């Protein structure tokens, strides 16, 4: 069993038919009211060393060999590309996965009500606590 050295796709039987995406580019945008948004986070990418020093870009070191980008993706440094003067990184975690409640438009009243109904079905009344009531003891007991 062969593995591509660029994209790490396993079980490559024929290198001529392998459509390797290559080393991709991390695409980020800035949106007013939302801050930095990672649009694309390929499995392998290059990051220029100078970008780590630029606070506006949103990359911070999260360990000796980990780079956190805009609190949305985590990459591990796997090498250095001298031709491009860049670090070669591999995606470790992507926190942009579906399931997080985000909206690109203002919710309608019907959508808000639907979310409230689902919440109440799952968790009960949002104003009530779901724990055992506390019993008061006499002072000094």
PDB file of C-alpha atoms in Angstrom:
ATOM      1  CA  UNK A   1       0.000   0.000   0.000  1.00  0.00           C
ATOM      2  CA  UNK A   2       1.414   3.377  -1.034  1.00  0.00           C
ATOM      3  CA  UNK A   3       0.770   6.781   0.486  1.00  0.00           C
ATOM      4  CA  UNK A   4       1.156  10.079  -1.370  1.00  0.00           C
ATOM      5  CA  UNK A   5       3.998  12.133   0.132  1.00  0.00           C
ATOM      6  CA  UNK A   6       2.195  15.415  -0.625  1.00  0.00           C
ATOM      7  CA  UNK A   7      -1.453  14.913   0.345  1.00  0.00           C
ATOM      8  CA  UNK A   8      -1.034  11.724   2.432  1.00  0.00           C
ATOM      9  CA  UNK A   9      -3.844   9.954   0.583  1.00  0.00           C
ATOM     10  CA  UNK A  10      -3.553   6.246   1.438  1.00  0.00           C
ATOM     11  CA  UNK A  11      -3.909   3.205  -0.805  1.00  0.00           C
ATOM     12  CA  UNK A  12      -2.586   4.701  -4.029  1.00  0.00           C
ATOM     13  CA  UNK A  13      -2.293   1.913  -6.585  1.00  0.00           C
ATOM     14  CA  UNK A  14      -1.332   3.921  -9.660  1.00  0.00           C
ATOM     15  CA  UNK A  15       0.584   7.208  -9.359  1.00  0.00           C
ATOM     16  CA  UNK A  16      -0.359   8.204 -12.915  1.00  0.00           C
ATOM     17  CA  UNK A  17      -4.069   8.187 -12.074  1.00  0.00           C
ATOM     18  CA  UNK A  18      -3.650   9.851  -8.654  1.00  0.00           C
ATOM     19  CA  UNK A  19      -5.117  13.342  -8.786  1.00  0.00           C
ATOM     20  CA  UNK A  20      -3.086  14.908  -5.979  1.00  0.00           C
ATOM     21  CA  UNK A  21      -4.346  18.301  -4.845  1.00  0.00           C
ATOM     22  CA  UNK A  22      -0.807  19.235  -3.819  1.00  0.00           C
ATOM     23  CA  UNK A  23       0.018  21.568  -0.992  1.00  0.00           C
ATOM     24  CA  UNK A  24      -2.930  23.930  -0.637  1.00  0.00           C
ATOM     25  CA  UNK A  25      -3.328  27.492   0.533  1.00  0.00           C
ATOM     26  CA  UNK A  26      -4.985  28.585   3.741  1.00  0.00           C
ATOM     27  CA  UNK A  27      -7.605  31.166   2.815  1.00  0.00           C
ATOM     28  CA  UNK A  28      -8.697  33.725   5.403  1.00  0.00           C
ATOM     29  CA  UNK A  29     -11.013  36.695   5.208  1.00  0.00           C
ATOM     30  CA  UNK A  30     -11.928  39.440   7.649  1.00  0.00           C
ATOM     31  CA  UNK A  31     -15.602  40.277   8.130  1.00  0.00           C
ATOM     32  CA  UNK A  32     -16.830  43.230  10.129  1.00  0.00           C
ATOM     33  CA  UNK A  33     -18.493  42.014  13.302  1.00  0.00           C
ATOM     34  CA  UNK A  34     -17.028  38.508  12.940  1.00  0.00           C
ATOM     35  CA  UNK A  35     -13.264  39.045  12.874  1.00  0.00           C
ATOM     36  CA  UNK A  36     -11.088  36.596  10.968  1.00  0.00           C
ATOM     37  CA  UNK A  37     -12.813  33.709   9.212  1.00  0.00           C
ATOM     38  CA  UNK A  38     -10.881  30.723   7.853  1.00  0.00           C
ATOM     39  CA  UNK A  39     -12.515  29.888   4.529  1.00  0.00           C
ATOM     40  CA  UNK A  40     -10.243  27.049   3.418  1.00  0.00           C
ATOM     41  CA  UNK A  41      -7.969  24.874   5.514  1.00  0.00           C
ATOM     42  CA  UNK A  42      -6.291  22.178   3.388  1.00  0.00           C
ATOM     43  CA  UNK A  43      -4.757  19.096   4.969  1.00  0.00           C
ATOM     44  CA  UNK A  44      -1.264  20.289   3.998  1.00  0.00           C
ATOM     45  CA  UNK A  45      -0.198  23.873   3.398  1.00  0.00           C
ATOM     46  CA  UNK A  46       2.692  26.337   3.567  1.00  0.00           C
ATOM     47  CA  UNK A  47       2.859  29.242   6.003  1.00  0.00           C
ATOM     48  CA  UNK A  48       5.414  32.009   5.564  1.00  0.00           C
ATOM     49  CA  UNK A  49       7.520  32.423   8.691  1.00  0.00           C
ATOM     50  CA  UNK A  50       6.931  36.200   8.678  1.00  0.00           C
ATOM     51  CA  UNK A  51       3.170  35.686   9.106  1.00  0.00           C
ATOM     52  CA  UNK A  52       3.707  34.281  12.592  1.00  0.00           C
ATOM     53  CA  UNK A  53       5.070  37.672  13.646  1.00  0.00           C
ATOM     54  CA  UNK A  54       2.117  39.554  12.122  1.00  0.00           C
ATOM     55  CA  UNK A  55      -0.582  39.743  14.827  1.00  0.00           C
ATOM     56  CA  UNK A  56      -3.227  40.931  12.338  1.00  0.00           C
ATOM     57  CA  UNK A  57      -3.010  37.655  10.429  1.00  0.00           C
ATOM     58  CA  UNK A  58      -4.327  35.662  13.399  1.00  0.00           C
ATOM     59  CA  UNK A  59      -1.681  32.932  13.683  1.00  0.00           C
ATOM     60  CA  UNK A  60      -0.286  32.123  17.107  1.00  0.00           C
ATOM     61  CA  UNK A  61       2.024  29.426  18.367  1.00  0.00           C
ATOM     62  CA  UNK A  62       0.092  26.920  20.481  1.00  0.00           C
ATOM     63  CA  UNK A  63       3.112  24.846  21.450  1.00  0.00           C
ATOM     64  CA  UNK A  64       6.560  24.010  20.137  1.00  0.00           C
ATOM     65  CA  UNK A  65       5.273  22.825  16.766  1.00  0.00           C
ATOM     66  CA  UNK A  66       1.585  23.833  16.688  1.00  0.00           C
ATOM     67  CA  UNK A  67       0.089  26.894  14.994  1.00  0.00           C
ATOM     68  CA  UNK A  68      -3.420  28.069  15.872  1.00  0.00           C
ATOM     69  CA  UNK A  69      -5.041  30.150  13.146  1.00  0.00           C
ATOM     70  CA  UNK A  70      -7.829  32.521  14.205  1.00  0.00           C
ATOM     71  CA  UNK A  71      -8.967  30.072  16.922  1.00  0.00           C
ATOM     72  CA  UNK A  72     -10.521  27.986  14.130  1.00  0.00           C
ATOM     73  CA  UNK A  73      -7.885  25.528  12.882  1.00  0.00           C
ATOM     74  CA  UNK A  74      -4.773  23.960  14.361  1.00  0.00           C
ATOM     75  CA  UNK A  75      -1.776  22.981  12.240  1.00  0.00           C
ATOM     76  CA  UNK A  76       1.361  21.047  13.130  1.00  0.00           C
ATOM     77  CA  UNK A  77       4.690  22.056  11.598  1.00  0.00           C
ATOM     78  CA  UNK A  78       6.051  19.091   9.646  1.00  0.00           C
ATOM     79  CA  UNK A  79       8.908  20.695   7.744  1.00  0.00           C
ATOM     80  CA  UNK A  80      10.463  23.679   6.042  1.00  0.00           C
ATOM     81  CA  UNK A  81      10.380  24.522   2.342  1.00  0.00           C
ATOM     82  CA  UNK A  82      13.529  26.538   1.524  1.00  0.00           C
ATOM     83  CA  UNK A  83      12.333  27.270  -2.024  1.00  0.00           C
ATOM     84  CA  UNK A  84       9.359  29.223  -0.683  1.00  0.00           C
ATOM     85  CA  UNK A  85      10.890  30.232   2.694  1.00  0.00           C
ATOM     86  CA  UNK A  86       7.851  28.751   4.392  1.00  0.00           C
ATOM     87  CA  UNK A  87       6.896  26.220   7.018  1.00  0.00           C
ATOM     88  CA  UNK A  88       5.118  23.100   5.766  1.00  0.00           C
ATOM     89  CA  UNK A  89       2.160  22.345   8.028  1.00  0.00           C
ATOM     90  CA  UNK A  90      -0.403  19.594   8.401  1.00  0.00           C
ATOM     91  CA  UNK A  91      -3.960  20.049   9.686  1.00  0.00           C
ATOM     92  CA  UNK A  92      -4.466  18.603  13.181  1.00  0.00           C
ATOM     93  CA  UNK A  93      -7.861  20.002  14.239  1.00  0.00           C
ATOM     94  CA  UNK A  94     -10.582  21.932  12.464  1.00  0.00           C
ATOM     95  CA  UNK A  95     -13.094  23.609  14.774  1.00  0.00           C
ATOM     96  CA  UNK A  96     -15.151  24.990  11.893  1.00  0.00           C
ATOM     97  CA  UNK A  97     -17.069  21.736  11.493  1.00  0.00           C
ATOM     98  CA  UNK A  98     -20.826  21.795  10.928  1.00  0.00           C
ATOM     99  CA  UNK A  99     -22.916  21.589  14.058  1.00  0.00           C
ATOM    100  CA  UNK A 100     -21.827  24.889  15.480  1.00  0.00           C
ATOM    101  CA  UNK A 101     -24.738  27.314  15.485  1.00  0.00           C
ATOM    102  CA  UNK A 102     -23.716  30.099  13.095  1.00  0.00           C
ATOM    103  CA  UNK A 103     -25.850  32.178  10.757  1.00  0.00           C
ATOM    104  CA  UNK A 104     -24.986  34.356   7.801  1.00  0.00           C
ATOM    105  CA  UNK A 105     -28.267  36.276   8.014  1.00  0.00           C
ATOM    106  CA  UNK A 106     -30.591  37.676  10.663  1.00  0.00           C
ATOM    107  CA  UNK A 107     -32.974  34.975  11.893  1.00  0.00           C
ATOM    108  CA  UNK A 108     -36.674  35.371  11.230  1.00  0.00           C
ATOM    109  CA  UNK A 109     -39.156  35.143  14.101  1.00  0.00           C
ATOM    110  CA  UNK A 110     -40.224  31.687  12.868  1.00  0.00           C
ATOM    111  CA  UNK A 111     -36.607  30.421  12.924  1.00  0.00           C
ATOM    112  CA  UNK A 112     -36.071  31.786  16.440  1.00  0.00           C
ATOM    113  CA  UNK A 113     -39.292  30.138  17.633  1.00  0.00           C
ATOM    114  CA  UNK A 114     -38.254  26.798  16.074  1.00  0.00           C
ATOM    115  CA  UNK A 115     -34.926  26.921  17.943  1.00  0.00           C
ATOM    116  CA  UNK A 116     -36.759  27.714  21.204  1.00  0.00           C
ATOM    117  CA  UNK A 117     -39.164  24.797  20.717  1.00  0.00           C
ATOM    118  CA  UNK A 118     -36.315  22.352  20.053  1.00  0.00           C
ATOM    119  CA  UNK A 119     -34.461  23.684  23.108  1.00  0.00           C
ATOM    120  CA  UNK A 120     -37.504  23.212  25.339  1.00  0.00           C
ATOM    121  CA  UNK A 121     -38.087  19.683  24.014  1.00  0.00           C
ATOM    122  CA  UNK A 122     -34.520  18.723  24.786  1.00  0.00           C
ATOM    123  CA  UNK A 123     -33.697  20.694  27.953  1.00  0.00           C
ATOM    124  CA  UNK A 124     -37.041  21.779  29.403  1.00  0.00           C
ATOM    125  CA  UNK A 125     -38.096  25.283  30.337  1.00  0.00           C
ATOM    126  CA  UNK A 126     -35.131  27.644  29.701  1.00  0.00           C
ATOM    127  CA  UNK A 127     -35.955  29.673  32.825  1.00  0.00           C
ATOM    128  CA  UNK A 128     -35.993  26.707  35.205  1.00  0.00           C
ATOM    129  CA  UNK A 129     -33.170  24.730  36.759  1.00  0.00           C
ATOM    130  CA  UNK A 130     -33.086  20.980  36.217  1.00  0.00           C
ATOM    131  CA  UNK A 131     -31.493  20.011  39.513  1.00  0.00           C
ATOM    132  CA  UNK A 132     -32.694  18.832  42.916  1.00  0.00           C
ATOM    133  CA  UNK A 133     -34.037  21.652  45.106  1.00  0.00           C
ATOM    134  CA  UNK A 134     -31.719  22.737  47.886  1.00  0.00           C
ATOM    135  CA  UNK A 135     -32.781  22.108  51.450  1.00  0.00           C
ATOM    136  CA  UNK A 136     -32.071  24.832  53.947  1.00  0.00           C
ATOM    137  CA  UNK A 137     -30.467  23.862  57.204  1.00  0.00           C
ATOM    138  CA  UNK A 138     -30.726  25.850  60.380  1.00  0.00           C
ATOM    139  CA  UNK A 139     -27.653  28.024  61.085  1.00  0.00           C
ATOM    140  CA  UNK A 140     -25.150  26.259  63.293  1.00  0.00           C
ATOM    141  CA  UNK A 141     -26.524  22.808  62.527  1.00  0.00           C
TER     142      UNK A 141
END
